Each structure stands twice: as structure tokens, then as C-alpha cells.
Coordinates of C-alpha atoms in Angstrom, one line a residue:
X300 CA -20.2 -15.1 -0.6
X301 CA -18.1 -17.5 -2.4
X302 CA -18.0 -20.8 -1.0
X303 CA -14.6 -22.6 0.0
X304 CA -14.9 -25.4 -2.2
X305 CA -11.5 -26.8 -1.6
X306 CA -8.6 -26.4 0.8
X307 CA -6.1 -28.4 -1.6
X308 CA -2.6 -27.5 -1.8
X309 CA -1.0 -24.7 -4.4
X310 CA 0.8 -26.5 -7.6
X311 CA 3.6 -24.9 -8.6
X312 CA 4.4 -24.6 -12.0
X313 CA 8.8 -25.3 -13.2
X314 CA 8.9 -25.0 -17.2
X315 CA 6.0 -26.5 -18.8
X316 CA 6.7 -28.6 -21.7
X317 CA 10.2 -29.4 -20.4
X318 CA 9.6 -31.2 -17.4
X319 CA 11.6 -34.2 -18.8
X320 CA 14.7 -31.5 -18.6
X321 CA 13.8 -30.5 -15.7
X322 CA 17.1 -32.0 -13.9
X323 CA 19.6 -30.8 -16.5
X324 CA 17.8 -27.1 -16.2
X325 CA 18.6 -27.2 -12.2
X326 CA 22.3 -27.8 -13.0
X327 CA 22.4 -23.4 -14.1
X328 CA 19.9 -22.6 -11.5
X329 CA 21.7 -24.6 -8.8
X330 CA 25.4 -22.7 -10.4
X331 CA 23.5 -19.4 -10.3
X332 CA 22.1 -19.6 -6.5
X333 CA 25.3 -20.8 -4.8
X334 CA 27.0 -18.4 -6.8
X335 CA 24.5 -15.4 -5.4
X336 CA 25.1 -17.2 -1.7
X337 CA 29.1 -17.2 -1.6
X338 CA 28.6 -13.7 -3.1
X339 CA 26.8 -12.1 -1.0
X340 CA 28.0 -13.9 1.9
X341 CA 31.6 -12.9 1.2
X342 CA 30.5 -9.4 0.7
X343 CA 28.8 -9.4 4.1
X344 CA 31.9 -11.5 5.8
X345 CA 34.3 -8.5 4.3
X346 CA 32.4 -5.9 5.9
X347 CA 32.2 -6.8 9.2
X348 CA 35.4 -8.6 9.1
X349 CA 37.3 -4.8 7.8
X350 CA 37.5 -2.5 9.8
X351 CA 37.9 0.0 7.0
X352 CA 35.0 -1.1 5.1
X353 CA 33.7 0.2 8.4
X354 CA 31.7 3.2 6.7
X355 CA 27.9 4.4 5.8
X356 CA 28.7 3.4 2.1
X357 CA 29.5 -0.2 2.9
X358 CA 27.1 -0.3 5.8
X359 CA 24.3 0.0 3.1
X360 CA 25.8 -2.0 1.1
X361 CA 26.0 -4.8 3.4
X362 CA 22.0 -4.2 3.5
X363 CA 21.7 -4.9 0.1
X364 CA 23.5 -7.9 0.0
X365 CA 21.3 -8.9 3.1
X366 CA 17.9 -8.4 1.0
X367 CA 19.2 -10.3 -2.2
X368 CA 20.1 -13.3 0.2
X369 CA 17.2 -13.1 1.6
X370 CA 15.2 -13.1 -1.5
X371 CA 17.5 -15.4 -3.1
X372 CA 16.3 -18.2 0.3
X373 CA 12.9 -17.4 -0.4
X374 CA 12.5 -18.6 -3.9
X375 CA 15.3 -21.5 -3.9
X376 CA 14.0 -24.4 -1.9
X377 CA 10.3 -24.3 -3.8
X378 CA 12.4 -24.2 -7.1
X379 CA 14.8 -26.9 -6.4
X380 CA 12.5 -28.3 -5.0
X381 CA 10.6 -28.9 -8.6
X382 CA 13.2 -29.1 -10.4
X383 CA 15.0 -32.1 -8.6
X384 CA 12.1 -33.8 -7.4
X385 CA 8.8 -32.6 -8.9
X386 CA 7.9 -31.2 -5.9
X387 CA 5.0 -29.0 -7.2
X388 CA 2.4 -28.9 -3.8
X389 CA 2.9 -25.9 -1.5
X390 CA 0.1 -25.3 1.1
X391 CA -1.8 -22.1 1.4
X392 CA 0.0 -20.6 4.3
X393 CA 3.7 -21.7 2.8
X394 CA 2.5 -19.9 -0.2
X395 CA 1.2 -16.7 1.5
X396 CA 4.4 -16.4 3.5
X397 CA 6.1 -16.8 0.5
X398 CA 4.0 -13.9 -1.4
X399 CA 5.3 -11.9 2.1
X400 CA 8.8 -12.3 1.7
X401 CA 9.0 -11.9 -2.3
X402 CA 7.0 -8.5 -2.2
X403 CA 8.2 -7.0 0.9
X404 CA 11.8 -7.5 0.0
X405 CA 11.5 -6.0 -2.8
X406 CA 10.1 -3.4 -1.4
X407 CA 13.1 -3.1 0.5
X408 CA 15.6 -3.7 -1.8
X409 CA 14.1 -0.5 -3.7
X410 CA 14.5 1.6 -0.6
X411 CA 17.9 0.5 0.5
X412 CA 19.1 1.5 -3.2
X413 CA 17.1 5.0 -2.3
X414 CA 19.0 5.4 0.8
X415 CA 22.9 4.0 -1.3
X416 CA 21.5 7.2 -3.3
X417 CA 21.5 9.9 -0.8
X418 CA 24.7 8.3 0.5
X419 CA 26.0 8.9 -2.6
X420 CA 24.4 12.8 -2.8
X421 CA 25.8 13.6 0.5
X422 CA 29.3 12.6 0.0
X423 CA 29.9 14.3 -3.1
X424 CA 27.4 17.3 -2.4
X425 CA 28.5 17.5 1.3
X426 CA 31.9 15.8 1.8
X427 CA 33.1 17.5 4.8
X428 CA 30.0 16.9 6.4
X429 CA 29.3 13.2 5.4
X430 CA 30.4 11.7 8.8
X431 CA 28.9 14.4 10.8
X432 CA 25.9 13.8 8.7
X433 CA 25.7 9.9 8.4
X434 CA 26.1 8.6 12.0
X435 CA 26.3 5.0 12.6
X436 CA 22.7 6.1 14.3
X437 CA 21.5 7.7 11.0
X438 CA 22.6 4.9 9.1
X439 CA 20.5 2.5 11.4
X440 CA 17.2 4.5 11.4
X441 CA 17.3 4.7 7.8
X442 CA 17.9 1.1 7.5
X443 CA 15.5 0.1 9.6
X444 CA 13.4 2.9 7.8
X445 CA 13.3 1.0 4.3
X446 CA 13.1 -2.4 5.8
X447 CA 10.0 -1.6 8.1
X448 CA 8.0 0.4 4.9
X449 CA 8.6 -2.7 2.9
X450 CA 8.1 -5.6 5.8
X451 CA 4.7 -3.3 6.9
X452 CA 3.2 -1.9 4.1
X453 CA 2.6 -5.4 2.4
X454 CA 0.6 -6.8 5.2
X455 CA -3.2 -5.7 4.3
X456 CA -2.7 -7.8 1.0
X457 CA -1.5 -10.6 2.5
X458 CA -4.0 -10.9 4.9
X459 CA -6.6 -10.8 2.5
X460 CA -5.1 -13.8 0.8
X461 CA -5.8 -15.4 3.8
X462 CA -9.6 -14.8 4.0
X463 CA -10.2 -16.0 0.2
X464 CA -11.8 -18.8 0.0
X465 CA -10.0 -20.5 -3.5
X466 CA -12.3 -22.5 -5.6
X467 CA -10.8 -21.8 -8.8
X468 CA -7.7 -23.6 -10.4
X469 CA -5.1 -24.4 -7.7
X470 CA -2.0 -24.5 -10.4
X471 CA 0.4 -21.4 -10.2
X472 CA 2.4 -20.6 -13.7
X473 CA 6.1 -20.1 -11.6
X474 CA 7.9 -22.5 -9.0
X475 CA 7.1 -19.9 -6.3
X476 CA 4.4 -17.8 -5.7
X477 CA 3.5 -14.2 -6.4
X478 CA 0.4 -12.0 -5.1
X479 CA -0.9 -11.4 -8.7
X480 CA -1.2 -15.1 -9.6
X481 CA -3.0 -16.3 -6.4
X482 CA -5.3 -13.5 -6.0
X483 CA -6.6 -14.9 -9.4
X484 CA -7.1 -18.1 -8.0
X485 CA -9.4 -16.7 -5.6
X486 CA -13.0 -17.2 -5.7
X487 CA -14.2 -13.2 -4.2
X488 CA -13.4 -9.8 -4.6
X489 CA -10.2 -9.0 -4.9
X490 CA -10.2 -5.3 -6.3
X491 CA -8.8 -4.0 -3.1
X492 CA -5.6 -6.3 -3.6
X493 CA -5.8 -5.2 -7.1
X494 CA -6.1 -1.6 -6.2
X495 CA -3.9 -1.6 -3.2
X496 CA -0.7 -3.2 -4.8
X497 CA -0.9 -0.8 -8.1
X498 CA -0.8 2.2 -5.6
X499 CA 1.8 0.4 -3.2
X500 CA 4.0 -0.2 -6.2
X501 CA 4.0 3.5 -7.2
X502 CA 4.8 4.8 -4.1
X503 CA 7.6 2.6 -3.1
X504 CA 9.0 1.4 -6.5
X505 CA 8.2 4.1 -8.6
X506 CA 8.7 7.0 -6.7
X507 CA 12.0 5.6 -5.4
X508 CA 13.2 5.6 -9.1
X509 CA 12.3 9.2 -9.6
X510 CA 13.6 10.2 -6.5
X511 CA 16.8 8.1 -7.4
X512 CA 17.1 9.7 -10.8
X513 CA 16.2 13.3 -9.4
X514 CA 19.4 12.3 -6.7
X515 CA 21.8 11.5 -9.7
X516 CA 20.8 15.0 -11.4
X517 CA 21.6 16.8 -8.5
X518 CA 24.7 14.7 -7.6
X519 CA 25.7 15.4 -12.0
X520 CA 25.3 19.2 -11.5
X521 CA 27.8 19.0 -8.3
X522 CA 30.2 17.1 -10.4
X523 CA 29.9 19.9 -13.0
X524 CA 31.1 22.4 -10.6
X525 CA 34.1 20.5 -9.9
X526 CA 37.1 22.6 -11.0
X527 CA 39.4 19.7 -12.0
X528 CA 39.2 16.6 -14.1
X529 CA 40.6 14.5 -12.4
X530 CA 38.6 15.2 -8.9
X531 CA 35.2 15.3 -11.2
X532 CA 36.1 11.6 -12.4
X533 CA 36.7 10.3 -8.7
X534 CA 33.6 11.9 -7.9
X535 CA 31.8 9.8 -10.5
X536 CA 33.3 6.8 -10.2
X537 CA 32.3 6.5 -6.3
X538 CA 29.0 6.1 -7.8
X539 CA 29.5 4.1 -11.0
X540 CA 28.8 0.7 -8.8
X541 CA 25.6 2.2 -7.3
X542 CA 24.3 3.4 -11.0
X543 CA 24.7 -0.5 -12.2
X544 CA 22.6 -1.7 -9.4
X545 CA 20.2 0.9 -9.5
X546 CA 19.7 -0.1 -13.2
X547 CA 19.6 -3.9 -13.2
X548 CA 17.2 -4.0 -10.4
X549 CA 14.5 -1.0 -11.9
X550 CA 14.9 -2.3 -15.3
X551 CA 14.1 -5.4 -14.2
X552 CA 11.3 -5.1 -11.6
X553 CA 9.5 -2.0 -14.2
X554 CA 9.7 -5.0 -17.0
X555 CA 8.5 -7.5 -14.6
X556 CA 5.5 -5.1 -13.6
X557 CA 4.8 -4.1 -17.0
X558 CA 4.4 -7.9 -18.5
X559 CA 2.6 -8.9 -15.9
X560 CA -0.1 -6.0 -15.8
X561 CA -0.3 -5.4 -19.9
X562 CA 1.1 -8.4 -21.1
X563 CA -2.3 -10.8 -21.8
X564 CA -1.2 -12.1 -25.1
X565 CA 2.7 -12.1 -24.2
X566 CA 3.7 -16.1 -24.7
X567 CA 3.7 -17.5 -20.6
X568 CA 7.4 -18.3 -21.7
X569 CA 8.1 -15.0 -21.2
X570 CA 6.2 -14.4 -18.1
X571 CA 8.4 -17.2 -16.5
X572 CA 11.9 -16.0 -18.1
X573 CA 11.6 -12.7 -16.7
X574 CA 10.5 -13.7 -13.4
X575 CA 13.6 -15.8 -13.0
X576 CA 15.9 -12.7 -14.6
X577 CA 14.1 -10.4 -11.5
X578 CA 15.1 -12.7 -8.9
X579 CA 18.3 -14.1 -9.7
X580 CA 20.0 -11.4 -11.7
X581 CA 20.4 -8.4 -9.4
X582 CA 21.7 -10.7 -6.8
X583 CA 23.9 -12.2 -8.7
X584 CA 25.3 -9.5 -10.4
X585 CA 25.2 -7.0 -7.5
X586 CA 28.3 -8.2 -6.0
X587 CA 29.8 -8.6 -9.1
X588 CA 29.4 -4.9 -9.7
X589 CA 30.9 -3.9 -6.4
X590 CA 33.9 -6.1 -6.7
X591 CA 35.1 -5.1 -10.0
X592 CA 34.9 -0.8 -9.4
X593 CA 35.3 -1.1 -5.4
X594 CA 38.9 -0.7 -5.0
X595 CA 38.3 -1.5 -1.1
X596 CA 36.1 -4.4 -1.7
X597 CA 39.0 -6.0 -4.5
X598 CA 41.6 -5.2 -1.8
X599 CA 39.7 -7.0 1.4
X600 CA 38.7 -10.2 -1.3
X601 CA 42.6 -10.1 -1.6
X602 CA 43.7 -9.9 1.9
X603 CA 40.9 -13.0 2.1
X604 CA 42.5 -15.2 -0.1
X605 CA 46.2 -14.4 1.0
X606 CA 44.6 -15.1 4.9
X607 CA 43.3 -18.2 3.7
X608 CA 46.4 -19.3 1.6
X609 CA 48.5 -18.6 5.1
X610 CA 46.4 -20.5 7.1
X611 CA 46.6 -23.5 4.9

């Protein structure tokens, strides 16, 4: 058994060598979270405010927007917080929570973009049937579905984290934490973490993708069968939005994983770069996405502005 040498504080880590810059590199991150906040938030406002956004589509969509706010509050006050103030110490159980929320959300996030997928399948594969088929009941069990798997299934590692004793090195390379960096810092075996989060990862993450991708064939060869042009292009472009998302966020979190698990003599630079892309780009760009090829989303941000311009 390993003794618990120290009980000091995690350091977390902004960009190392630039610390000097450290204020004028907040200025973009400070642009880029607000930005992901009034985004999100106005997609979730437009929902429940519209009545005819009032559908499974949107419903899950308004999930979505939920998780990258979410994940988007986890990581902003730690990296504000160095990056204004050289706020670097974080206390174990901070951190550990932190680990919880960064992991399990994206565990979610991958299995609300599952479920956006079969939304997708059943309302081109199944039209006259979608609403019989996604109930506002449906729609809840398989939301609460993907965000129990991915607020459950992360708990064993976590509570590991708690029963290390950490001996080692208390500096962390990012201005949050993640589960593979502390476990490193860990003085005791931490092959079941190891283990546990490989296999987690390929279950959720990975499978998700193929199941996503095996969705999109099936959804293709409905689409095929479509008589007319015109009808085949509607089809498709009810799922152009979905397709973006469904590539920023797997792109980036397969990169992420990749680098991080085979990447030893990858500069740390680019450890820390792509970290900040997985967290900050989906969210910010999700919206984005929705509000350029949703017609329904472009008309409710209209009927927005004109409220607010008649109010004032």
C-alpha cells in the first residue's frame, strides 16, 4: 500500500510558456464561452418559448444544447479562473467532481446525438408513424435513457479516484481536469481505471458512432427509394444539421482519444490545443449549425428579434 504522502491541492496547468499572455489569451476564450452561452441559451429559450418547435426533433435538440451548456459551465470557471487570475489550485474533491461532469457529459452528449439519429431514421423511414411512434413519453425515456448511462456508468472510476492516495506530482497539464491525467498522479494501481474507461469508451462512444453511421445507411437507402427529386432532397436536408454535429463532436472526441492514448511523443502543445477544440467547438458550433439549415429555428430567432424590437 502506497502511502498518502500529501493531501495538497491539484495545480492546474493554462498554456505553459505563455503565462505572461495569459490575459490577452482569455479575451478569445471569454468571446468563445459567452458566445456558446447566448447560443445555446437562445436555442433552449426558442423551444420552449414556440409552440411549433414543439416536436421530438427539437425536443432533442434542446437536450443537446442542454449537455454543451453544461459542459461548457464545467470547464469555464477553472479556466478563467487561470487565465485572469493565476488561479492554478483546485482541491481533490473540486477536481474529482469535475472529472464527473467532463466524462459523463460526454457520455451523454454521444447518446443524445444516438437518439437525434433514430429521430432522424424514423421520420424519413416511418413518416406516418413518427408521432404515433415518438411520444412526448418516448421522447422522455430516451432522454433520460442517455443521460442516466452517461451520469451512471462513470461512477466506479470516479470513486476510485477518491481512494488514491496521490504522492506523485500534483501539477495537471490543462486548466481542468480529466480522469487520464489524475489517475497518473496516483500513487496505486490504477489498471482497473485504465481498463474500465478503454471499455466504457467503446461501448458508449464508439458503438454510438457505428450505430449512428449504420442509422445514416439505412436512412441513405430510404432516400434512394424516393421516387422524386425533389422529395429525396427534403428528406436529406432534414438531416444535413444532425450529420454536421454528429461529425464535429466524433471527430473531435476520436482525435482527443487517440492523442491522448498513443500520442507519447506528440508536443504537450497539442495535447492542450485539442482538448480546448473538444470542449469548446461542438458547442459553439452546434447552434450555429441548427440556425443556418433549420428553417424553423431562423424563423423563431426572427420573430425574437422583431418581439424584442416591439417591445423597445
Amino acid at each position: 500500500m502506497w502511502p498518502n504522502t500529501s493531501t495538497a491541492p491539484f495545480l492546474l496547468t493554462g498554456f505553459p510558456g505563455l503565462e505572461a499572455a495569459h490575459h490577452w489569451i482569455s479575451i478569445p476564450f471569454f468571446i468563445v464561452y459567452v458566445s456558446v452561452l447566448l447560443g445555446n441559451g437562445t436555442l433552449l429559450y426558442l423551444i420552449k418559448d414556440d409552440h411549433s418547435l414543439h416536436e421530438p426533433m427539437y425536443y432533442f435538440l434542446a437536450m443537446l444544447a442542454g449537455t454543451d451548456l453544461m459542459v461548457t459551465l464545467t470547464t469555464m470557471p477553472t479556466v478563467m479562473g487561470v487565465l485572469w487570475m493565476n488561479h492554478r489550485e483546485i482541491s481533490h474533491r473540486a477536481c474529482f467532481l469535475q472529472v464527473y461532469f467532463i466524462h459523463s457529459l460526454s457520455i451523454v452528449e454521444s447518446g443524445v446525438l444516438l437518439v437525434m439519429a433514430y429521430d432522424r431514421f424514423i421520420a424519413i423511414h416511418n413518416p406516418l408513424r413518427y408521432t404515433s411512434i415518438l411520444t412526448n413519453i418516448r421522447v422522455v425515456m430516451l432522454g433520460m435513457g442517455a443521460f442516466m448511462r452517461g451520469f451512471m456508468s462513470i461512477i466506479p472510476v470516479i470513486l476510485r479516484l477518491f481512494s488514491f492516495p496521490y504522492c506523485h506530482s500534483h501539477i495537471l497539464s490543462h486548466a481542468f481536469c480529466l480522469h487520464q491525467e489524475v489517475m497518473k498522479l496516483a500513487c496505486a494501481d490504477i489498471t482497473f481505471n485504465r481498463l474500465y474507461l478503454v471499455i466504457l469508451v467503446c461501448l458508449t462512444v464508439f458503438l454510438d458512432s457505428l450505430i449512428v453511421l449504420f442509422s445514416y445507411i439505412l436512412i441513405l437507402k430510404t432516400v434512394m427509394g424516393i421516387a422524386s427529386g425533389e422529395e429525396r432532397t427534403k428528406a436529406l436536408n432534414t438531416c444535413i444539421s444532425h450529420i454536421g454535429c454528429v461529425l464535429i463532436f466524433y471527430v473531435t472526441v476520436i482525435g482527443l482519444s487517440f492523442i491522448h492514448r498513443f500520442g507519447k511523443n506528440v508536443p504537450p502543445g497539442v495535447h492542450i490545443i485539442m482538448s480546448y477544440v473538444y470542449f469548446l467547438f461542438p458547442p459553439l458550433v452546434n447552434p450555429i449549425i441548427y440556425s443556418i439549415k433549420t428553417k424553423q429555428i431562423q424563423y423563431g430567432i426572427l420573430r425574437l428579434l422583431s418581439k424584442d424590437q416591439f417591445g423597445s
